[in-house]
């Protein structure tokens, strides 16, 4: 199914989004944004076609959640900070086969 090409621990604080918008916070997270762009550059250079994102403060506080749809499309408004992030359009492909393999591996290791 592939191989690990890159691993990174990155910030994703809401102020990153604000840093890109005109206003008093413009530019406050330029270094973090540049880091994300560098990860993008490296992934593209390596031919990466799938990203696996682990988020430790998702809405689920027990067990785990895998989202393995064929496609992710919609408009996002943050439930935590709707006045910061609202009406953000997204559209990208998913990888159901990889999600299933991760779920199977977790189940095989006894993860509920």
PDB file of C-alpha atoms in Angstrom:
ATOM      1  CA  UNK A   1       0.000   0.000   0.000  1.00  0.00           C
ATOM      2  CA  UNK A   2       2.938   2.367   0.190  1.00  0.00           C
ATOM      3  CA  UNK A   3       5.527   3.595   2.591  1.00  0.00           C
ATOM      4  CA  UNK A   4       6.022   6.380   5.071  1.00  0.00           C
ATOM      5  CA  UNK A   5       7.588   9.331   3.272  1.00  0.00           C
ATOM      6  CA  UNK A   6       7.520  12.040   5.942  1.00  0.00           C
ATOM      7  CA  UNK A   7       6.419  12.546   9.537  1.00  0.00           C
ATOM      8  CA  UNK A   8       5.936  15.890  11.237  1.00  0.00           C
ATOM      9  CA  UNK A   9       4.561  17.315  14.459  1.00  0.00           C
ATOM     10  CA  UNK A  10       3.059  20.671  13.568  1.00  0.00           C
ATOM     11  CA  UNK A  11       1.054  23.471  15.097  1.00  0.00           C
ATOM     12  CA  UNK A  12      -2.415  24.204  13.842  1.00  0.00           C
ATOM     13  CA  UNK A  13      -3.546  26.967  16.141  1.00  0.00           C
ATOM     14  CA  UNK A  14      -6.410  29.168  14.895  1.00  0.00           C
ATOM     15  CA  UNK A  15      -4.115  32.184  14.868  1.00  0.00           C
ATOM     16  CA  UNK A  16      -2.461  30.657  11.791  1.00  0.00           C
ATOM     17  CA  UNK A  17      -5.652  31.311   9.850  1.00  0.00           C
ATOM     18  CA  UNK A  18      -5.946  34.778  11.342  1.00  0.00           C
ATOM     19  CA  UNK A  19      -2.341  35.463  10.415  1.00  0.00           C
ATOM     20  CA  UNK A  20      -3.288  35.201   6.744  1.00  0.00           C
ATOM     21  CA  UNK A  21      -6.217  37.605   7.030  1.00  0.00           C
ATOM     22  CA  UNK A  22      -5.997  41.405   6.922  1.00  0.00           C
ATOM     23  CA  UNK A  23      -6.160  42.875  10.411  1.00  0.00           C
ATOM     24  CA  UNK A  24      -4.224  43.151  13.663  1.00  0.00           C
ATOM     25  CA  UNK A  25      -2.992  39.531  13.590  1.00  0.00           C
ATOM     26  CA  UNK A  26      -1.759  39.611   9.996  1.00  0.00           C
ATOM     27  CA  UNK A  27       1.639  37.922   9.817  1.00  0.00           C
ATOM     28  CA  UNK A  28       1.763  36.818  13.481  1.00  0.00           C
ATOM     29  CA  UNK A  29       2.208  33.147  12.519  1.00  0.00           C
ATOM     30  CA  UNK A  30       4.354  33.526   9.417  1.00  0.00           C
ATOM     31  CA  UNK A  31       6.988  31.061  10.683  1.00  0.00           C
ATOM     32  CA  UNK A  32       4.387  28.338  11.313  1.00  0.00           C
ATOM     33  CA  UNK A  33       2.783  28.953   7.920  1.00  0.00           C
ATOM     34  CA  UNK A  34       6.191  28.763   6.249  1.00  0.00           C
ATOM     35  CA  UNK A  35       6.719  25.419   8.005  1.00  0.00           C
ATOM     36  CA  UNK A  36       3.459  24.063   6.618  1.00  0.00           C
ATOM     37  CA  UNK A  37       4.444  25.232   3.153  1.00  0.00           C
ATOM     38  CA  UNK A  38       7.792  23.458   3.516  1.00  0.00           C
ATOM     39  CA  UNK A  39       6.020  20.226   4.469  1.00  0.00           C
ATOM     40  CA  UNK A  40       3.842  20.684   1.373  1.00  0.00           C
ATOM     41  CA  UNK A  41       6.926  21.216  -0.790  1.00  0.00           C
ATOM     42  CA  UNK A  42       8.656  18.112   0.577  1.00  0.00           C
ATOM     43  CA  UNK A  43       5.543  15.936   0.207  1.00  0.00           C
ATOM     44  CA  UNK A  44       5.089  17.009  -3.390  1.00  0.00           C
ATOM     45  CA  UNK A  45       8.783  16.408  -4.141  1.00  0.00           C
ATOM     46  CA  UNK A  46       8.461  12.886  -2.705  1.00  0.00           C
ATOM     47  CA  UNK A  47       5.269  12.156  -4.651  1.00  0.00           C
ATOM     48  CA  UNK A  48       3.142  11.772  -1.510  1.00  0.00           C
ATOM     49  CA  UNK A  49      -0.500  11.094  -2.381  1.00  0.00           C
ATOM     50  CA  UNK A  50      -2.032  10.545   1.073  1.00  0.00           C
ATOM     51  CA  UNK A  51      -1.717  12.342   4.399  1.00  0.00           C
ATOM     52  CA  UNK A  52      -2.592  10.766   7.739  1.00  0.00           C
ATOM     53  CA  UNK A  53      -3.420  13.382  10.354  1.00  0.00           C
ATOM     54  CA  UNK A  54      -3.535  12.511  14.054  1.00  0.00           C
ATOM     55  CA  UNK A  55      -5.201  15.121  16.223  1.00  0.00           C
ATOM     56  CA  UNK A  56      -5.120  14.684  19.993  1.00  0.00           C
ATOM     57  CA  UNK A  57      -7.907  17.130  20.798  1.00  0.00           C
ATOM     58  CA  UNK A  58     -10.628  16.011  18.468  1.00  0.00           C
ATOM     59  CA  UNK A  59     -14.219  15.888  19.727  1.00  0.00           C
ATOM     60  CA  UNK A  60     -13.837  12.205  20.637  1.00  0.00           C
ATOM     61  CA  UNK A  61     -12.205  11.745  24.041  1.00  0.00           C
ATOM     62  CA  UNK A  62     -12.181   7.969  24.108  1.00  0.00           C
ATOM     63  CA  UNK A  63     -11.214   5.279  21.649  1.00  0.00           C
ATOM     64  CA  UNK A  64     -10.476   6.593  18.154  1.00  0.00           C
ATOM     65  CA  UNK A  65     -12.145   7.881  15.024  1.00  0.00           C
ATOM     66  CA  UNK A  66     -11.156   7.193  11.412  1.00  0.00           C
ATOM     67  CA  UNK A  67     -12.683   9.106   8.576  1.00  0.00           C
ATOM     68  CA  UNK A  68     -12.250   7.004   5.439  1.00  0.00           C
ATOM     69  CA  UNK A  69     -14.655   8.488   2.953  1.00  0.00           C
ATOM     70  CA  UNK A  70     -14.011   8.474  -0.791  1.00  0.00           C
ATOM     71  CA  UNK A  71     -14.229  12.278  -0.911  1.00  0.00           C
ATOM     72  CA  UNK A  72     -14.409  15.141   1.585  1.00  0.00           C
ATOM     73  CA  UNK A  73     -16.255  18.194   0.341  1.00  0.00           C
ATOM     74  CA  UNK A  74     -18.117  21.001   1.993  1.00  0.00           C
ATOM     75  CA  UNK A  75     -17.873  24.283   3.837  1.00  0.00           C
ATOM     76  CA  UNK A  76     -16.359  24.353   7.321  1.00  0.00           C
ATOM     77  CA  UNK A  77     -17.098  26.644  10.253  1.00  0.00           C
ATOM     78  CA  UNK A  78     -15.178  26.000  13.460  1.00  0.00           C
ATOM     79  CA  UNK A  79     -17.352  25.008  16.420  1.00  0.00           C
ATOM     80  CA  UNK A  80     -14.604  26.243  18.774  1.00  0.00           C
ATOM     81  CA  UNK A  81     -13.907  29.592  17.115  1.00  0.00           C
ATOM     82  CA  UNK A  82     -16.661  30.344  14.592  1.00  0.00           C
ATOM     83  CA  UNK A  83     -15.820  34.045  14.646  1.00  0.00           C
ATOM     84  CA  UNK A  84     -12.293  33.173  13.433  1.00  0.00           C
ATOM     85  CA  UNK A  85     -12.898  30.357  10.962  1.00  0.00           C
ATOM     86  CA  UNK A  86     -16.141  30.335   9.004  1.00  0.00           C
ATOM     87  CA  UNK A  87     -17.320  29.380   5.538  1.00  0.00           C
ATOM     88  CA  UNK A  88     -13.996  27.736   4.594  1.00  0.00           C
ATOM     89  CA  UNK A  89     -14.612  25.638   1.461  1.00  0.00           C
ATOM     90  CA  UNK A  90     -12.796  22.296   1.098  1.00  0.00           C
ATOM     91  CA  UNK A  91     -12.739  19.488  -1.458  1.00  0.00           C
ATOM     92  CA  UNK A  92     -10.289  16.589  -1.458  1.00  0.00           C
ATOM     93  CA  UNK A  93     -10.174  12.845  -2.037  1.00  0.00           C
ATOM     94  CA  UNK A  94     -10.067  10.308   0.757  1.00  0.00           C
ATOM     95  CA  UNK A  95      -8.432   6.901   1.053  1.00  0.00           C
ATOM     96  CA  UNK A  96     -10.952   4.333   2.348  1.00  0.00           C
ATOM     97  CA  UNK A  97      -8.584   1.395   1.833  1.00  0.00           C
ATOM     98  CA  UNK A  98      -5.929   2.982   4.053  1.00  0.00           C
ATOM     99  CA  UNK A  99      -8.512   3.854   6.709  1.00  0.00           C
ATOM    100  CA  UNK A 100      -9.679   0.227   6.724  1.00  0.00           C
ATOM    101  CA  UNK A 101      -6.106  -1.052   7.087  1.00  0.00           C
ATOM    102  CA  UNK A 102      -5.435   1.326   9.993  1.00  0.00           C
ATOM    103  CA  UNK A 103      -8.677   0.214  11.687  1.00  0.00           C
ATOM    104  CA  UNK A 104      -7.764  -3.443  11.205  1.00  0.00           C
ATOM    105  CA  UNK A 105      -4.253  -2.930  12.585  1.00  0.00           C
ATOM    106  CA  UNK A 106      -5.652  -1.093  15.628  1.00  0.00           C
ATOM    107  CA  UNK A 107      -8.233  -3.838  16.212  1.00  0.00           C
ATOM    108  CA  UNK A 108      -5.557  -6.505  15.866  1.00  0.00           C
ATOM    109  CA  UNK A 109      -3.593  -4.737  18.638  1.00  0.00           C
ATOM    110  CA  UNK A 110      -6.644  -4.667  20.905  1.00  0.00           C
ATOM    111  CA  UNK A 111      -7.523  -1.005  20.518  1.00  0.00           C
ATOM    112  CA  UNK A 112     -11.268  -0.724  21.244  1.00  0.00           C
TER     113      UNK A 112
END
